[in-house]
PDB file of C-alpha atoms in Angstrom:
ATOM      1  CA  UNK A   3       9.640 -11.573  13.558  1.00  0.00           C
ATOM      2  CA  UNK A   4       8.277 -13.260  10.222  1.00  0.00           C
ATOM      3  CA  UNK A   5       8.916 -12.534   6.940  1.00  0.00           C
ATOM      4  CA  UNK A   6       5.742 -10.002   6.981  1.00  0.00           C
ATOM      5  CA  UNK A   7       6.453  -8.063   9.489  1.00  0.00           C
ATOM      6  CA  UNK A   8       9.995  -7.631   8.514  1.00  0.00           C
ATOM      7  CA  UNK A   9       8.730  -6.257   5.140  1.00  0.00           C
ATOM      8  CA  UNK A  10       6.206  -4.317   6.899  1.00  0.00           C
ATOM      9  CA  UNK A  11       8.781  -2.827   8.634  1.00  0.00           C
ATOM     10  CA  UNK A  12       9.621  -1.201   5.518  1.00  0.00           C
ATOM     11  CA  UNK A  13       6.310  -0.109   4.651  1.00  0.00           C
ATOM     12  CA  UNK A  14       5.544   1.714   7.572  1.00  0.00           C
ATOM     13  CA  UNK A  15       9.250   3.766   6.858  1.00  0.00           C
ATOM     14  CA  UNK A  16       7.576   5.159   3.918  1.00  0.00           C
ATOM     15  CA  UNK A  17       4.514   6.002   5.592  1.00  0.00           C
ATOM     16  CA  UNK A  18       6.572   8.285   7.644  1.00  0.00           C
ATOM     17  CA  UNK A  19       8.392   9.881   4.965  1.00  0.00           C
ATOM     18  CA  UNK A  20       4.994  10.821   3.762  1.00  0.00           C
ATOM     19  CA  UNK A  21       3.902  12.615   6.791  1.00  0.00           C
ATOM     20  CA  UNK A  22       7.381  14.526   6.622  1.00  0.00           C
ATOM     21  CA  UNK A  23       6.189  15.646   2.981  1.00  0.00           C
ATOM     22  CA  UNK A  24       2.581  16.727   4.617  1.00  0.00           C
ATOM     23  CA  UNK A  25       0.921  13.853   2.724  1.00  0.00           C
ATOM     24  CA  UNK A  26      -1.310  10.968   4.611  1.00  0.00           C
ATOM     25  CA  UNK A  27       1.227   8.514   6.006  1.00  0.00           C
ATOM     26  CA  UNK A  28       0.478   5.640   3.842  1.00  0.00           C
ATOM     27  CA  UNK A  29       3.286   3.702   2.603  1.00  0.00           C
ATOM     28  CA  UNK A  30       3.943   0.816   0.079  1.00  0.00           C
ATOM     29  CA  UNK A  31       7.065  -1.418  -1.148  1.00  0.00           C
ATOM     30  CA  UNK A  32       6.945  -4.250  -3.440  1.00  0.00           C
ATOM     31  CA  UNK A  33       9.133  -7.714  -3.150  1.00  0.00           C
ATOM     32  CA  UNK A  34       9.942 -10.616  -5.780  1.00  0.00           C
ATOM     33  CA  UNK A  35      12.482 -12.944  -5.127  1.00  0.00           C
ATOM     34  CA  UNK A  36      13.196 -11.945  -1.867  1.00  0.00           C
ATOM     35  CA  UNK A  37      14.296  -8.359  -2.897  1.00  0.00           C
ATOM     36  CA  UNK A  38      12.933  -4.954  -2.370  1.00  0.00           C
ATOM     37  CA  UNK A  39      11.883  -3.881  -6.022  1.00  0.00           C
ATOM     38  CA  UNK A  40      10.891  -0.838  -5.411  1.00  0.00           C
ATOM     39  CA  UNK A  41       9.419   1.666  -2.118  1.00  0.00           C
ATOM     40  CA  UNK A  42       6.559   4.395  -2.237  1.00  0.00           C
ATOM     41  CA  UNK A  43       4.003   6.609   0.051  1.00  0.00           C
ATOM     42  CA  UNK A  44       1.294   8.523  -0.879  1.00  0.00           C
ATOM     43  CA  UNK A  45       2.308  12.422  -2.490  1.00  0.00           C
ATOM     44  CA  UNK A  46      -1.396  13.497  -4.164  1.00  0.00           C
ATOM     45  CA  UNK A  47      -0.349  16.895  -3.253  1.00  0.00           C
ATOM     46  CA  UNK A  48       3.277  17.031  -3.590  1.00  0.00           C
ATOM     47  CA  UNK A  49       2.341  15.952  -7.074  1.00  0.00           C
ATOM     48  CA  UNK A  50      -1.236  17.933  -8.014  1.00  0.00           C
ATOM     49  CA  UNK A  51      -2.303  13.885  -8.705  1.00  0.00           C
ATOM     50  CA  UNK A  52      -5.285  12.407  -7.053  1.00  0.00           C
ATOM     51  CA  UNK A  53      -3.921   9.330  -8.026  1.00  0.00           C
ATOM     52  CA  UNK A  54      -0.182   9.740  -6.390  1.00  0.00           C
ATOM     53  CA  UNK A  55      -1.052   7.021  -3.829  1.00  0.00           C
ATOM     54  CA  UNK A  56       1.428   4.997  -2.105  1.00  0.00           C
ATOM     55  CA  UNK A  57       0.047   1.825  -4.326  1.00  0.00           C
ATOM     56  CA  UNK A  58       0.087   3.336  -7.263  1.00  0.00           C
ATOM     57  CA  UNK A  59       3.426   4.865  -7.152  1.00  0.00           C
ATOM     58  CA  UNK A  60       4.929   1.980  -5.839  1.00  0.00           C
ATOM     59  CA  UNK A  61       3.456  -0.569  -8.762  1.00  0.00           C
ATOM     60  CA  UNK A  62       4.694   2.812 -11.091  1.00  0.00           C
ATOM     61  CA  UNK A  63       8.294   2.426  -9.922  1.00  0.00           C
ATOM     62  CA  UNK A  64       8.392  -1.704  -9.857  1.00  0.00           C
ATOM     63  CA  UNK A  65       6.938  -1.471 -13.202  1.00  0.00           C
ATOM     64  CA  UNK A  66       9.467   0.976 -14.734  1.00  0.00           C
ATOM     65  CA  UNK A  67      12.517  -1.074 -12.819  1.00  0.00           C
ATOM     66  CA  UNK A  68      11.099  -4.289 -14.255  1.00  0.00           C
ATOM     67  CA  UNK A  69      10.413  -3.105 -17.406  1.00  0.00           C
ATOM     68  CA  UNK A  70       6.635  -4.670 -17.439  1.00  0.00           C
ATOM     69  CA  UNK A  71       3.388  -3.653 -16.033  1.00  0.00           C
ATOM     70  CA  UNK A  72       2.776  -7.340 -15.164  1.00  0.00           C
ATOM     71  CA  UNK A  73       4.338  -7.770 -11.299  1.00  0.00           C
ATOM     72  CA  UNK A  74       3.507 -11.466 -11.247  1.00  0.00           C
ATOM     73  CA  UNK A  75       5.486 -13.225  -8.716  1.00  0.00           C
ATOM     74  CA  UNK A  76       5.102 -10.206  -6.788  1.00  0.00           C
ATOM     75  CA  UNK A  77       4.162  -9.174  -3.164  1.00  0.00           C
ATOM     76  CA  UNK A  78       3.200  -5.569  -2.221  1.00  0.00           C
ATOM     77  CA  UNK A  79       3.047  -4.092   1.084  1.00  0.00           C
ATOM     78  CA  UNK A  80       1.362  -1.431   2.581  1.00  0.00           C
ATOM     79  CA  UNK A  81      -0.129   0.338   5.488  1.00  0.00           C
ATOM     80  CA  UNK A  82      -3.409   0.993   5.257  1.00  0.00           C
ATOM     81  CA  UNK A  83      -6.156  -1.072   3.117  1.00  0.00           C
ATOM     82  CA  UNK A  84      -6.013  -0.551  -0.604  1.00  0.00           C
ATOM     83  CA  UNK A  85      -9.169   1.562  -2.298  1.00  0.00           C
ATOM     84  CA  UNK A  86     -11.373   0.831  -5.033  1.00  0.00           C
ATOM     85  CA  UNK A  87      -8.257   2.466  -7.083  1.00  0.00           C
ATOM     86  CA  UNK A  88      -5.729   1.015  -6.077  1.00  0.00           C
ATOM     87  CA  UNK A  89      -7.333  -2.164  -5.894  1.00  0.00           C
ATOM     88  CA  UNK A  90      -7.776  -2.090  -9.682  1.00  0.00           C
ATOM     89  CA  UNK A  91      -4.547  -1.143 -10.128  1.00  0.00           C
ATOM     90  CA  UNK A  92      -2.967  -3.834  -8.209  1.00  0.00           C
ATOM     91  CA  UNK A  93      -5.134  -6.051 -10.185  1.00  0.00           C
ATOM     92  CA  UNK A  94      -4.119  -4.477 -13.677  1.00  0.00           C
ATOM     93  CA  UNK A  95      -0.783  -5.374 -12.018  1.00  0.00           C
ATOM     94  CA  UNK A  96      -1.015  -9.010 -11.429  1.00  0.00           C
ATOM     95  CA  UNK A  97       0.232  -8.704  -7.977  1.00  0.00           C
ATOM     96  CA  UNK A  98      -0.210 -12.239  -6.517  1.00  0.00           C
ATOM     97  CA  UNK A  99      -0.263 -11.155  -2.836  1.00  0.00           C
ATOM     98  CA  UNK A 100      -1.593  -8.007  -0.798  1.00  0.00           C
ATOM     99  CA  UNK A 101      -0.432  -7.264   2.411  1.00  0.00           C
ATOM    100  CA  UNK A 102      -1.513  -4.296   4.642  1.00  0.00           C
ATOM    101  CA  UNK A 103      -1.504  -2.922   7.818  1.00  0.00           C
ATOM    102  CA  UNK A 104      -4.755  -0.978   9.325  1.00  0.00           C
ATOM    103  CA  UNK A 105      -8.329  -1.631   8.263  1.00  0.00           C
ATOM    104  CA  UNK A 106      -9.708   1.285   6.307  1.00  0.00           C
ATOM    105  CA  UNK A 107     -13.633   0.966   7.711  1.00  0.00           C
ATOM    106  CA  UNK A 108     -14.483   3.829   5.309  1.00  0.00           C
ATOM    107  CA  UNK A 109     -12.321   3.211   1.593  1.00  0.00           C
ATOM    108  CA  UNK A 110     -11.158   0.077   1.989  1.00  0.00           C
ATOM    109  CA  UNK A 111     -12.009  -2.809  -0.303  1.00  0.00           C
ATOM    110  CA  UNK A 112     -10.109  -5.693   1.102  1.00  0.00           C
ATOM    111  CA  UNK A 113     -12.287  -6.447   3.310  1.00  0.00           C
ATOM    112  CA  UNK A 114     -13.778  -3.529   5.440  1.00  0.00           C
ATOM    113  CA  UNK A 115     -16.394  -1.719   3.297  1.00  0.00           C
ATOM    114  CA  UNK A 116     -16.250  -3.653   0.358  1.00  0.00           C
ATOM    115  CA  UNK A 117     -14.303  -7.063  -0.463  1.00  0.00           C
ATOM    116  CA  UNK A 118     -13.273  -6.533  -4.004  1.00  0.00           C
ATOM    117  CA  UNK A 119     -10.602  -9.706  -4.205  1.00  0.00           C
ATOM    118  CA  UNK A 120     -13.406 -12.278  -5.542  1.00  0.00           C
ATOM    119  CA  UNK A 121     -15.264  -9.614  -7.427  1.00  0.00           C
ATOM    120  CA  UNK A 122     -16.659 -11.551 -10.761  1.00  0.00           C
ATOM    121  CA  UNK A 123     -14.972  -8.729 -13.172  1.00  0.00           C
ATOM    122  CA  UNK A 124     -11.684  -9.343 -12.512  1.00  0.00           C
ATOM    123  CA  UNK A 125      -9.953 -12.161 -14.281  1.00  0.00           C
ATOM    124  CA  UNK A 126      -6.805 -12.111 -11.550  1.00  0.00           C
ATOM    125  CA  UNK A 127      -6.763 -13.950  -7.774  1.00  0.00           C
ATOM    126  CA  UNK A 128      -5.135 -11.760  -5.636  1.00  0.00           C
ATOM    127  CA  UNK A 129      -4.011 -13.553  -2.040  1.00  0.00           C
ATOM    128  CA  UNK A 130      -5.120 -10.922   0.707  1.00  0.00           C
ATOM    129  CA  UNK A 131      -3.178 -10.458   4.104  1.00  0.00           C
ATOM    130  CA  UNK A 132      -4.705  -7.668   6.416  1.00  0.00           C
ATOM    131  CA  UNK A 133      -3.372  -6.916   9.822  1.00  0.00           C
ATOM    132  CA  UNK A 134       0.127  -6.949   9.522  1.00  0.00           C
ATOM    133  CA  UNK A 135       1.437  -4.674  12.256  1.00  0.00           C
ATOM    134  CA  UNK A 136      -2.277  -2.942  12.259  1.00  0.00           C
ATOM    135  CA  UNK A 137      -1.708  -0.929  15.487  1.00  0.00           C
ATOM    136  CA  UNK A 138       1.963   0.494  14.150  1.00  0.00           C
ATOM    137  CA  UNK A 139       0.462   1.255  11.123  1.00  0.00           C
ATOM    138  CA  UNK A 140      -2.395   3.033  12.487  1.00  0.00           C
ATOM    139  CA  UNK A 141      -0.730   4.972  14.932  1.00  0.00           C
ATOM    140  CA  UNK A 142       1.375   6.603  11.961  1.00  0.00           C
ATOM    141  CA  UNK A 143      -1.854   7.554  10.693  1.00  0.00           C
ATOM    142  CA  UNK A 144      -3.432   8.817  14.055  1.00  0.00           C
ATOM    143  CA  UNK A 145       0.065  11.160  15.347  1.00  0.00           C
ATOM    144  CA  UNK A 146      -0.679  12.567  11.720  1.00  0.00           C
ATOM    145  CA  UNK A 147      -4.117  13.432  11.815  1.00  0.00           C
ATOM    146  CA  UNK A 148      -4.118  14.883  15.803  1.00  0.00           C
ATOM    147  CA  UNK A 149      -0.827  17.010  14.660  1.00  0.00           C
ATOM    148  CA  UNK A 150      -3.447  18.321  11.823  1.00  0.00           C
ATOM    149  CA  UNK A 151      -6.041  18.928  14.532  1.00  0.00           C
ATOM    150  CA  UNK A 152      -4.233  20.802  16.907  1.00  0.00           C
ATOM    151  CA  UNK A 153      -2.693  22.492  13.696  1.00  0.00           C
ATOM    152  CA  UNK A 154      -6.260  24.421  13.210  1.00  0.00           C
TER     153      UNK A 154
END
């Protein structure tokens, strides 16, 4: 197992603790130095915030623990392909590397619908990894969504 997939490991632990909480299984951690900085998943409705996902809260926590918004240095994990949102935030962030798990063929902006990392605007290089343990990391997603189905 590589360093990645050990990592991802980690990710996809969150992602489940978000489908305990009722939320999309999506989950995030950020590393520097070798160390786990800080872990998140996605909790838009635990929280009433459409912008509670797993990126964003895990660049919130890493950011408060490091006492900087700037996560240079930094490598975050996570499940499923960032959006347009989280993208941007992960670029406010100065993450230097992205790695996720599934391809999101209908939000995602790493490569899927939309390929946002050489996008002219931003001023930051962000080194893209997609694939990472893409069947684990969907089938957290799928379990989820045919639980929701046979829920109705």
């Amino acid at each position: 197992m590589n360093e990645d997939e050990r990592w991802m490991q980690i990710a996809i632990k969150e992602a489940y603790k978000a489908s305990s909480e009722n939320e999309v299984p999506v989950g995030a951690i950020i590393i520097k130095n070798g160390l786990i900085i800080a872990k998140g998943h996605n909790q838009p409705i635990l929280k009433s915030d459409p912008t509670a996902h797993a990126e964003i809260q895990v660049i919130r926590k890493a950011s408060k623990k490091l006492k900087n918004y700037r996560l240079t240095e930094s490598t975050l994990y996570v499940t499923l392909e960032p959006c347009a949102m989280c993208f941007g935030a992960i670029m406010q962030a100065r993450i230097k590397r992205v790695v996720f798990g599934a391809y999101d063929p209908k939000t995602g902006v790493c490569g899927s619908c939309e390929d946002l990392q050489d996008a002219i605007f931003f001023h930051h290089k962000v080194k893209i990894t997609g694939g990472v343990f893409e069947k684990k990391s969907q089938a957290v997603l799928q379990e989820f969504f045919q639980k929701k189905r046979k829920e109705k």
